[in-house]
mmCIF file of C-alpha atoms and ligand atoms in Angstrom:
data_model
loop_
_atom_site.group_PDB
_atom_site.id
_atom_site.type_symbol
_atom_site.label_atom_id
_atom_site.label_comp_id
_atom_site.label_asym_id
_atom_site.label_seq_id
_atom_site.Cartn_x
_atom_site.Cartn_y
_atom_site.Cartn_z
ATOM 1 C CA MET A 24 19.853 -4.231 -7.730
ATOM 2 C CA GLN A 25 18.426 -0.965 -9.386
ATOM 3 C CA ARG A 26 17.799 1.880 -7.120
ATOM 4 C CA ALA A 27 14.716 4.138 -8.263
ATOM 5 C CA LEU A 28 15.101 7.750 -9.332
ATOM 6 C CA ASN A 29 13.476 8.590 -6.444
ATOM 7 C CA PHE A 30 11.965 12.291 -6.049
ATOM 8 C CA ASN A 31 9.732 11.813 -3.703
ATOM 9 C CA ALA A 32 9.050 14.965 -1.393
ATOM 10 C CA GLY A 33 8.758 12.970 1.543
ATOM 11 C CA PRO A 34 9.192 10.017 2.932
ATOM 12 C CA ALA A 35 12.221 10.373 0.079
ATOM 13 C CA ALA A 36 15.297 8.546 -0.663
ATOM 14 C CA LEU A 37 17.816 7.582 1.696
ATOM 15 C CA PRO A 38 21.668 7.585 1.092
ATOM 16 C CA VAL A 39 22.366 4.027 -0.043
ATOM 17 C CA SER A 40 25.365 3.355 2.470
ATOM 18 C CA VAL A 41 22.753 4.194 5.141
ATOM 19 C CA LEU A 42 20.297 1.177 4.144
ATOM 20 C CA GLN A 43 23.050 -1.067 3.704
ATOM 21 C CA GLU A 44 24.910 -0.515 7.301
ATOM 22 C CA ALA A 45 20.788 -0.770 8.816
ATOM 23 C CA GLU A 46 20.989 -3.828 6.659
ATOM 24 C CA LYS A 47 23.981 -5.223 8.065
ATOM 25 C CA ASN A 48 22.932 -4.638 11.401
ATOM 26 C CA TRP A 49 19.260 -5.407 11.411
ATOM 27 C CA LEU A 50 19.203 -9.244 12.569
ATOM 28 C CA ASN A 51 21.923 -8.894 15.094
ATOM 29 C CA TYR A 52 22.908 -5.121 16.882
ATOM 30 C CA HIS A 53 26.111 -5.136 17.987
ATOM 31 C CA ASN A 54 26.044 -8.817 19.057
ATOM 32 C CA SER A 55 23.209 -8.539 20.605
ATOM 33 C CA GLY A 56 21.253 -11.231 19.394
ATOM 34 C CA MET A 57 18.791 -8.403 18.999
ATOM 35 C CA ALA A 58 17.586 -6.352 16.363
ATOM 36 C CA VAL A 59 17.439 -2.525 17.177
ATOM 37 C CA MET A 60 13.993 -2.166 17.188
ATOM 38 C CA GLU A 61 13.982 -5.025 19.753
ATOM 39 C CA LEU A 62 16.550 -3.177 22.465
ATOM 40 C CA SER A 63 15.112 -1.695 25.640
ATOM 41 C CA HIS A 64 15.040 2.076 25.415
ATOM 42 C CA ARG A 65 16.579 1.714 28.641
ATOM 43 C CA SER A 66 19.681 -0.420 27.571
ATOM 44 C CA LYS A 67 23.040 0.533 27.160
ATOM 45 C CA ASP A 68 23.351 -0.374 23.677
ATOM 46 C CA TYR A 69 20.133 1.889 22.538
ATOM 47 C CA GLU A 70 21.150 4.820 24.848
ATOM 48 C CA ALA A 71 24.729 5.022 22.937
ATOM 49 C CA ILE A 72 22.780 5.417 19.990
ATOM 50 C CA HIS A 73 20.364 8.182 21.426
ATOM 51 C CA GLN A 74 23.670 9.939 22.235
ATOM 52 C CA LYS A 75 25.498 9.659 19.207
ATOM 53 C CA ALA A 76 22.660 11.016 17.426
ATOM 54 C CA GLN A 77 22.141 13.993 19.669
ATOM 55 C CA ASP A 78 26.490 14.742 19.456
ATOM 56 C CA LEU A 79 26.243 14.301 15.729
ATOM 57 C CA LEU A 80 23.646 16.767 15.431
ATOM 58 C CA ARG A 81 25.153 19.109 17.733
ATOM 59 C CA ASN A 82 28.510 18.800 16.070
ATOM 60 C CA ILE A 83 27.425 19.204 12.558
ATOM 61 C CA LEU A 84 24.800 21.967 12.877
ATOM 62 C CA SER A 85 27.089 23.759 15.778
ATOM 63 C CA ILE A 86 24.452 23.801 17.868
ATOM 64 C CA PRO A 87 25.659 25.759 21.465
ATOM 65 C CA ASN A 88 24.907 24.381 24.814
ATOM 66 C CA ASN A 89 22.353 26.758 25.648
ATOM 67 C CA TYR A 90 20.292 24.715 23.020
ATOM 68 C CA GLU A 91 18.350 21.647 23.485
ATOM 69 C CA ILE A 92 18.011 18.637 21.122
ATOM 70 C CA LEU A 93 14.907 17.003 21.447
ATOM 71 C CA PHE A 94 13.369 14.124 19.844
ATOM 72 C CA LEU A 95 9.475 14.036 19.404
ATOM 73 C CA GLN A 96 6.826 12.109 17.540
ATOM 74 C CA GLY A 97 3.973 13.293 15.730
ATOM 75 C CA GLY A 98 5.886 14.864 12.972
ATOM 76 C CA ALA A 99 6.089 18.805 12.123
ATOM 77 C CA SER A 100 2.813 18.734 12.013
ATOM 78 C CA LEU A 101 2.094 18.386 16.133
ATOM 79 C CA GLN A 102 4.631 21.365 16.273
ATOM 80 C CA PHE A 103 2.295 23.364 14.766
ATOM 81 C CA SER A 104 0.274 23.009 18.094
ATOM 82 C CA MET A 105 2.933 22.594 20.647
ATOM 83 C CA VAL A 106 4.686 25.697 19.774
ATOM 84 C CA PRO A 107 1.831 27.991 20.634
ATOM 85 C CA MET A 108 0.513 25.571 23.671
ATOM 86 C CA ASN A 109 3.993 26.069 24.758
ATOM 87 C CA LEU A 110 4.876 29.710 23.915
ATOM 88 C CA LEU A 111 1.768 31.548 22.909
ATOM 89 C CA THR A 112 0.820 33.019 26.449
ATOM 90 C CA GLU A 113 -1.892 34.943 27.421
ATOM 91 C CA GLY A 114 -1.759 38.660 26.194
ATOM 92 C CA LYS A 115 1.169 37.644 23.851
ATOM 93 C CA ILE A 116 0.668 37.086 20.021
ATOM 94 C CA GLY A 117 1.959 34.599 17.832
ATOM 95 C CA ASN A 118 3.031 35.945 14.511
ATOM 96 C CA TYR A 119 3.454 33.713 11.131
ATOM 97 C CA VAL A 120 4.891 34.723 8.001
ATOM 98 C CA LEU A 121 2.547 32.803 5.129
ATOM 99 C CA THR A 122 4.643 31.312 2.648
ATOM 100 C CA GLY A 123 2.776 28.239 1.721
ATOM 101 C CA VAL A 124 0.228 25.328 2.686
ATOM 102 C CA TRP A 125 2.327 24.555 5.714
ATOM 103 C CA SER A 126 2.826 27.767 7.447
ATOM 104 C CA GLU A 127 -0.743 28.184 6.701
ATOM 105 C CA LYS A 128 -1.157 25.041 8.801
ATOM 106 C CA ALA A 129 0.740 26.472 11.471
ATOM 107 C CA LEU A 130 -1.303 29.498 11.654
ATOM 108 C CA GLN A 131 -4.502 27.479 11.771
ATOM 109 C CA GLU A 132 -3.194 25.317 14.984
ATOM 110 C CA ALA A 133 -2.359 28.708 16.515
ATOM 111 C CA GLU A 134 -5.439 30.815 15.880
ATOM 112 C CA LYS A 135 -7.034 27.661 18.091
ATOM 113 C CA ILE A 136 -4.589 28.240 20.803
ATOM 114 C CA GLY A 137 -4.522 31.967 21.297
ATOM 115 C CA SER A 138 -4.029 35.083 19.337
ATOM 116 C CA THR A 139 -1.676 35.506 16.139
ATOM 117 C CA TYR A 140 -0.987 37.752 13.410
ATOM 118 C CA ILE A 141 0.084 37.592 9.867
ATOM 119 C CA ALA A 142 3.223 39.473 9.974
ATOM 120 C CA ALA A 143 3.746 38.939 5.913
ATOM 121 C CA THR A 144 2.229 36.575 3.210
ATOM 122 C CA SER A 145 3.067 35.988 -0.346
ATOM 123 C CA LYS A 146 -0.391 34.474 -1.044
ATOM 124 C CA VAL A 147 -1.736 36.882 -3.236
ATOM 125 C CA GLN A 148 1.358 36.072 -5.899
ATOM 126 C CA LYS A 149 0.438 32.555 -5.438
ATOM 127 C CA TYR A 150 3.430 31.900 -2.958
ATOM 128 C CA ARG A 151 6.103 32.565 -5.999
ATOM 129 C CA SER A 152 8.265 34.679 -3.278
ATOM 130 C CA ILE A 153 9.584 34.893 0.043
ATOM 131 C CA PRO A 154 8.067 37.975 1.050
ATOM 132 C CA ASN A 155 10.871 40.664 1.880
ATOM 133 C CA GLU A 156 8.645 42.998 4.353
ATOM 134 C CA ILE A 157 7.877 41.571 7.845
ATOM 135 C CA SER A 158 5.527 43.661 10.130
ATOM 136 C CA ILE A 159 5.733 42.548 14.126
ATOM 137 C CA SER A 160 2.464 42.837 16.004
ATOM 138 C CA LYS A 161 2.752 44.580 19.372
ATOM 139 C CA ASP A 162 3.254 41.981 22.310
ATOM 140 C CA ALA A 163 4.408 39.413 19.967
ATOM 141 C CA ALA A 164 5.453 35.948 21.284
ATOM 142 C CA TYR A 165 7.448 34.889 18.495
ATOM 143 C CA LEU A 166 8.005 34.982 14.902
ATOM 144 C CA HIS A 167 7.041 31.734 12.765
ATOM 145 C CA ILE A 168 8.847 30.968 9.088
ATOM 146 C CA THR A 169 8.859 27.847 7.159
ATOM 147 C CA SER A 170 12.731 28.239 5.958
ATOM 148 C CA ASN A 171 11.492 25.836 2.888
ATOM 149 C CA ASN A 172 8.377 25.725 1.513
ATOM 150 C CA THR A 173 8.407 21.871 0.032
ATOM 151 C CA ILE A 174 4.945 22.069 -1.988
ATOM 152 C CA TYR A 175 5.493 25.438 -3.876
ATOM 153 C CA GLY A 176 9.425 25.358 -4.141
ATOM 154 C CA THR A 177 10.427 28.585 -2.044
ATOM 155 C CA GLN A 178 13.186 28.946 0.164
ATOM 156 C CA TRP A 179 14.303 31.692 2.518
ATOM 157 C CA ASN A 180 18.028 32.970 1.682
ATOM 158 C CA GLN A 181 18.340 35.442 4.219
ATOM 159 C CA PHE A 182 16.391 35.347 7.751
ATOM 160 C CA PRO A 183 14.908 37.695 9.593
ATOM 161 C CA SER A 184 16.947 38.618 13.001
ATOM 162 C CA ASN A 185 15.831 37.219 16.752
ATOM 163 C CA GLU A 186 17.283 40.468 18.356
ATOM 164 C CA PHE A 187 13.536 41.608 19.518
ATOM 165 C CA ILE A 188 11.786 38.476 19.529
ATOM 166 C CA PRO A 189 11.990 34.721 19.082
ATOM 167 C CA LEU A 190 12.653 33.441 15.841
ATOM 168 C CA ILE A 191 10.901 29.730 14.985
ATOM 169 C CA ALA A 192 11.519 27.771 12.051
ATOM 170 C CA ASP A 193 9.718 24.949 10.306
ATOM 171 C CA MET A 194 12.760 23.700 8.608
ATOM 172 C CA SER A 195 11.372 20.123 7.809
ATOM 173 C CA SER A 196 12.505 20.228 4.192
ATOM 174 C CA ASP A 197 15.956 21.792 4.448
ATOM 175 C CA ILE A 198 17.857 21.403 7.623
ATOM 176 C CA LEU A 199 21.069 19.817 7.110
ATOM 177 C CA SER A 200 21.019 20.929 3.414
ATOM 178 C CA LYS A 201 23.525 23.771 4.200
ATOM 179 C CA PRO A 202 25.381 25.303 7.217
ATOM 180 C CA LEU A 203 22.853 27.129 9.708
ATOM 181 C CA ASP A 204 23.579 29.853 12.076
ATOM 182 C CA ILE A 205 21.436 28.042 15.104
ATOM 183 C CA GLU A 206 22.085 31.417 17.267
ATOM 184 C CA ASN A 207 19.731 33.164 15.179
ATOM 185 C CA PHE A 208 16.779 30.771 15.815
ATOM 186 C CA ASP A 209 15.106 29.989 19.232
ATOM 187 C CA LEU A 210 12.883 27.069 18.243
ATOM 188 C CA ILE A 211 13.750 24.851 14.952
ATOM 189 C CA TYR A 212 11.610 21.943 14.018
ATOM 190 C CA ALA A 213 11.959 19.444 11.841
ATOM 191 C CA GLY A 214 10.165 16.105 10.892
ATOM 192 C CA ALA A 215 13.028 13.981 9.775
ATOM 193 C CA GLN A 216 11.515 12.088 6.545
ATOM 194 C CA LYS A 217 13.257 14.775 4.050
ATOM 195 C CA ASN A 218 16.594 14.907 5.151
ATOM 196 C CA LEU A 219 17.255 13.558 8.672
ATOM 197 C CA GLY A 220 16.033 9.655 8.263
ATOM 198 C CA PRO A 221 12.504 8.091 7.896
ATOM 199 C CA SER A 222 9.832 9.290 9.311
ATOM 200 C CA GLY A 223 8.670 8.974 13.140
ATOM 201 C CA VAL A 224 11.190 11.144 14.866
ATOM 202 C CA THR A 225 10.727 14.732 14.543
ATOM 203 C CA VAL A 226 13.836 16.807 15.922
ATOM 204 C CA VAL A 227 13.332 19.988 17.508
ATOM 205 C CA ILE A 228 16.124 22.310 18.630
ATOM 206 C CA ILE A 229 15.484 25.205 21.451
ATOM 207 C CA ASN A 230 17.047 27.546 23.145
ATOM 208 C CA LYS A 231 17.072 26.770 26.783
ATOM 209 C CA LYS A 232 15.510 30.183 27.784
ATOM 210 C CA LEU A 233 12.138 29.123 26.146
ATOM 211 C CA LEU A 234 11.640 26.202 28.415
ATOM 212 C CA SER A 235 11.500 27.936 31.134
ATOM 213 C CA ASN A 236 7.908 29.840 30.322
ATOM 214 C CA SER A 237 6.885 26.657 29.285
ATOM 215 C CA ILE A 238 3.371 26.207 30.934
ATOM 216 C CA ASP A 239 2.824 23.415 33.828
ATOM 217 C CA ARG A 240 -0.528 22.918 33.075
ATOM 218 C CA LEU A 241 -0.117 21.338 29.505
ATOM 219 C CA PRO A 242 -0.431 17.650 29.017
ATOM 220 C CA THR A 243 3.107 16.022 29.976
ATOM 221 C CA MET A 244 3.625 14.973 26.407
ATOM 222 C CA LEU A 245 3.093 18.226 24.909
ATOM 223 C CA ASN A 246 5.435 19.668 27.031
ATOM 224 C CA TYR A 247 8.972 20.852 25.800
ATOM 225 C CA ASN A 248 10.412 20.926 29.372
ATOM 226 C CA THR A 249 9.306 16.833 29.808
ATOM 227 C CA TYR A 250 11.785 15.852 26.690
ATOM 228 C CA ALA A 251 14.120 18.166 27.718
ATOM 229 C CA LYS A 252 14.029 16.932 31.556
ATOM 230 C CA HIS A 253 14.431 13.518 30.583
ATOM 231 C CA ASN A 254 16.985 13.909 27.815
ATOM 232 C CA SER A 255 13.666 12.678 25.145
ATOM 233 C CA LEU A 256 13.180 9.478 27.086
ATOM 234 C CA TYR A 257 10.275 9.972 29.185
ATOM 235 C CA ASN A 258 8.611 7.642 27.418
ATOM 236 C CA THR A 259 9.715 4.879 24.367
ATOM 237 C CA PRO A 260 11.078 7.337 22.093
ATOM 238 C CA PRO A 261 10.940 6.129 18.074
ATOM 239 C CA THR A 262 13.963 4.005 18.567
ATOM 240 C CA LEU A 263 14.629 2.688 15.153
ATOM 241 C CA ALA A 264 14.155 5.910 13.535
ATOM 242 C CA ILE A 265 16.557 7.754 15.892
ATOM 243 C CA TYR A 266 19.098 4.584 14.786
ATOM 244 C CA LEU A 267 18.488 5.958 11.111
ATOM 245 C CA LEU A 268 18.686 9.672 12.173
ATOM 246 C CA LYS A 269 21.920 8.702 13.308
ATOM 247 C CA LEU A 270 23.287 6.834 10.233
ATOM 248 C CA VAL A 271 22.594 9.165 8.132
ATOM 249 C CA LEU A 272 24.217 11.974 10.477
ATOM 250 C CA GLU A 273 26.826 9.722 10.113
ATOM 251 C CA TRP A 274 26.874 9.413 6.615
ATOM 252 C CA VAL A 275 26.711 13.357 6.617
ATOM 253 C CA GLU A 276 29.753 13.784 8.248
ATOM 254 C CA GLN A 277 31.509 11.126 6.321
ATOM 255 C CA GLU A 278 30.743 12.959 3.057
ATOM 256 C CA GLY A 279 32.536 16.113 4.476
ATOM 257 C CA GLY A 280 29.738 17.585 6.547
ATOM 258 C CA LEU A 281 27.307 20.673 5.616
ATOM 259 C CA LYS A 282 29.807 22.699 3.397
ATOM 260 C CA VAL A 283 30.048 19.696 0.906
ATOM 261 C CA ILE A 284 26.463 18.631 1.067
ATOM 262 C CA GLU A 285 25.698 22.506 0.474
ATOM 263 C CA LYS A 286 27.692 22.704 -2.676
ATOM 264 C CA ARG A 287 26.311 19.399 -4.223
ATOM 265 C CA ASN A 288 22.802 20.806 -3.371
ATOM 266 C CA GLU A 289 23.704 24.176 -5.256
ATOM 267 C CA GLU A 290 25.329 22.190 -8.364
ATOM 268 C CA LYS A 291 21.630 19.780 -8.491
ATOM 269 C CA ALA A 292 19.625 22.740 -8.347
ATOM 270 C CA LYS A 293 21.443 24.420 -10.757
ATOM 271 C CA ILE A 294 21.025 21.530 -13.258
ATOM 272 C CA LEU A 295 17.537 21.740 -13.107
ATOM 273 C CA TYR A 296 17.048 25.386 -13.157
ATOM 274 C CA ASP A 297 19.401 25.662 -16.218
ATOM 275 C CA CYS A 298 17.031 23.069 -18.036
ATOM 276 C CA ILE A 299 14.222 24.989 -17.122
ATOM 277 C CA ASP A 300 15.682 28.260 -18.373
ATOM 278 C CA GLU A 301 16.947 27.142 -21.196
ATOM 279 C CA SER A 302 13.948 25.479 -22.381
ATOM 280 C CA GLU A 303 12.579 29.071 -24.187
ATOM 281 C CA GLY A 304 9.060 28.504 -22.187
ATOM 282 C CA PHE A 305 8.680 24.915 -22.687
ATOM 283 C CA TYR A 306 8.989 24.563 -18.876
ATOM 284 C CA ILE A 307 7.727 27.244 -16.666
ATOM 285 C CA GLY A 308 9.377 27.429 -12.991
ATOM 286 C CA HIS A 309 6.586 28.183 -10.298
ATOM 287 C CA ALA A 310 9.079 30.155 -7.606
ATOM 288 C CA GLU A 311 10.459 33.429 -8.386
ATOM 289 C CA LYS A 312 14.142 32.972 -9.350
ATOM 290 C CA GLU A 313 15.398 34.773 -6.202
ATOM 291 C CA SER A 314 13.281 32.628 -3.938
ATOM 292 C CA ARG A 315 13.937 29.242 -5.659
ATOM 293 C CA SER A 316 14.170 26.311 -3.378
ATOM 294 C CA LYS A 317 17.352 24.207 -3.692
ATOM 295 C CA MET A 318 15.634 21.192 -2.336
ATOM 296 C CA ASN A 319 12.161 21.293 -4.034
ATOM 297 C CA VAL A 320 12.154 22.401 -7.788
ATOM 298 C CA THR A 321 8.381 23.029 -9.083
ATOM 299 C CA PHE A 322 7.504 23.738 -12.457
ATOM 300 C CA ASN A 323 5.097 23.230 -14.971
ATOM 301 C CA LEU A 324 4.796 22.927 -18.789
ATOM 302 C CA ASN A 325 3.274 25.494 -20.787
ATOM 303 C CA HIS A 326 0.183 23.498 -21.287
ATOM 304 C CA ASP A 327 -2.227 21.232 -19.189
ATOM 305 C CA ASP A 328 -2.195 18.280 -21.942
ATOM 306 C CA ILE A 329 1.213 18.762 -22.361
ATOM 307 C CA SER A 330 1.937 18.186 -18.398
ATOM 308 C CA LEU A 331 -0.004 14.747 -18.282
ATOM 309 C CA LYS A 332 2.196 13.261 -21.183
ATOM 310 C CA PHE A 333 5.291 14.628 -19.406
ATOM 311 C CA LEU A 334 4.330 13.341 -15.913
ATOM 312 C CA GLN A 335 3.290 9.990 -17.901
ATOM 313 C CA GLN A 336 6.299 9.408 -19.846
ATOM 314 C CA ALA A 337 8.781 10.311 -17.199
ATOM 315 C CA LYS A 338 6.642 7.523 -15.164
ATOM 316 C CA GLU A 339 7.397 5.196 -17.943
ATOM 317 C CA ALA A 340 10.972 6.206 -17.757
ATOM 318 C CA GLY A 341 11.297 4.954 -14.140
ATOM 319 C CA PHE A 342 11.181 8.565 -12.637
ATOM 320 C CA ILE A 343 9.319 8.369 -9.619
ATOM 321 C CA GLY A 344 7.431 11.256 -7.553
ATOM 322 C CA LEU A 345 7.605 14.121 -10.150
ATOM 323 C CA ASN A 346 3.968 14.978 -9.473
ATOM 324 C CA GLY A 347 2.961 18.348 -7.883
ATOM 325 C CA HIS A 348 1.633 18.158 -4.324
ATOM 326 C CA ARG A 349 -1.869 17.518 -4.787
ATOM 327 C CA SER A 350 -2.842 20.932 -3.967
ATOM 328 C CA VAL A 351 -1.105 22.980 -6.641
ATOM 329 C CA GLY A 352 -0.805 20.193 -9.470
ATOM 330 C CA GLY A 353 2.086 20.814 -11.761
ATOM 331 C CA CYS A 354 5.279 18.920 -11.601
ATOM 332 C CA ARG A 355 7.842 18.813 -8.850
ATOM 333 C CA ALA A 356 11.283 17.362 -8.251
ATOM 334 C CA SER A 357 12.220 16.832 -4.683
ATOM 335 C CA ILE A 358 16.346 16.871 -4.608
ATOM 336 C CA TYR A 359 17.157 16.367 -0.917
ATOM 337 C CA ASN A 360 20.858 15.647 0.407
ATOM 338 C CA ALA A 361 20.779 11.689 -0.686
ATOM 339 C CA ILE A 362 19.712 12.103 -4.352
ATOM 340 C CA PRO A 363 23.036 11.780 -6.149
ATOM 341 C CA VAL A 364 24.437 14.664 -8.875
ATOM 342 C CA ASP A 365 24.023 11.613 -11.604
ATOM 343 C CA GLN A 366 20.069 11.254 -11.164
ATOM 344 C CA VAL A 367 19.662 14.805 -11.524
ATOM 345 C CA CYS A 368 21.394 14.620 -14.469
ATOM 346 C CA GLN A 369 19.461 12.202 -15.579
ATOM 347 C CA LEU A 370 15.911 14.120 -14.902
ATOM 348 C CA ALA A 371 17.446 17.048 -16.947
ATOM 349 C CA GLU A 372 18.327 14.681 -19.914
ATOM 350 C CA PHE A 373 14.862 13.381 -19.635
ATOM 351 C CA MET A 374 13.330 17.003 -19.439
ATOM 352 C CA LYS A 375 15.761 17.906 -22.907
ATOM 353 C CA ALA A 376 14.900 15.006 -24.549
ATOM 354 C CA PHE A 377 11.595 15.524 -24.022
ATOM 355 C CA LYS A 378 11.081 19.051 -25.048
ATOM 356 C CA ASN A 379 12.841 18.192 -28.398
ATOM 357 C CA LYS A 380 10.161 15.624 -28.895
ATOM 358 C CA ASN A 381 7.337 17.808 -28.313
HETATM 359 C C1 PLP B 426 6.532 17.569 4.880
HETATM 360 C C2 PLP B 426 5.988 18.938 5.799
HETATM 361 C C3 PLP B 426 5.388 18.807 6.902
HETATM 362 C C4 PLP B 426 4.794 17.660 7.347
HETATM 363 O O1 PLP B 426 5.240 16.864 8.324
HETATM 364 P P1 PLP B 426 4.751 15.632 8.993
HETATM 365 O O2 PLP B 426 5.759 15.237 9.535
HETATM 366 O O3 PLP B 426 4.247 15.023 8.421
HETATM 367 O O4 PLP B 426 4.170 16.318 9.796
HETATM 368 C C5 PLP B 426 5.590 20.161 7.732
HETATM 369 N N1 PLP B 426 6.098 21.150 7.404
HETATM 370 C C6 PLP B 426 7.169 21.456 6.158
HETATM 371 C C7 PLP B 426 7.778 22.112 5.764
HETATM 372 C C8 PLP B 426 7.386 19.655 5.448
HETATM 373 O O5 PLP B 426 7.815 19.802 4.481
#
């Protein structure tokens, strides 16, 4: 079977070996006579999967013991609400850096819960860059950022410090793409369907000191304490998604860990950005150079008709998912961890050939 040239933004491509391992165990997990999704979430077999996924994540990201790893549902989008519900207490102000569509959505949800403040925004520059200056309000509950802007194709290189107020990051589209200093953050969340596995599970990494503030009148399922107290087994977790997360984490380890993954991601991004920069204005990158994302490469062609032709011919040549997000248009190649260098080279070759013919 020929693997698709899948540049989708999410759900996105998974490593072939992960899918093969899942297939091998599909009908009969560890000789149980059952599939993973048929196991009780209270069984030893499932508990081992659950524990292993947490242990691997803790190892790979060097997550200290004063942080809990939680598995939730509802996607990153539910975290837009859960963060303020749990942490934006009376008299405090939720600070947000706006760097694109997802951070705007996070802010909108927080506005429904309490007071908010825009600590920085690059909206007037059409979100081409990450703001370098941030002003924090008084009585700040936290500062919220989006580490990688999946739609506009920008990414933070250097994070604000969490010395004075808790730092919260939506890392849905770049978690596990490079090593990370967890202690610089107080809460990290990520929907799995970009770099971690399939959709259906959301990972939350939270400093235990934030759990003590959590509010008792919250609905049980919207309270981080519920997940922390019950090891994310208060109710039925998304068992199949967590199993696949475990396989992806094993794959990251086998590949050599985050330093190796980071180097490969840098190499892949360079291939495409070089192709854009050497095209003499035929391809125009959306993001400013110093804010460019290594996960989502966004670009336009020099006029709309040729953009449509490019997307059409790319589709005919087997490239999938190159349309920009419906809210911004243009083109976008998402090159998460599971995308092999070879596929990125094929895309760059296609882009060069298209340019020469047009
Ligand atoms: C994809 C994405 C989301 C939305 O995730 P859902 O799991 O669909 O809710 C939020 N934030 C970022 C940065 C994303 O890339």
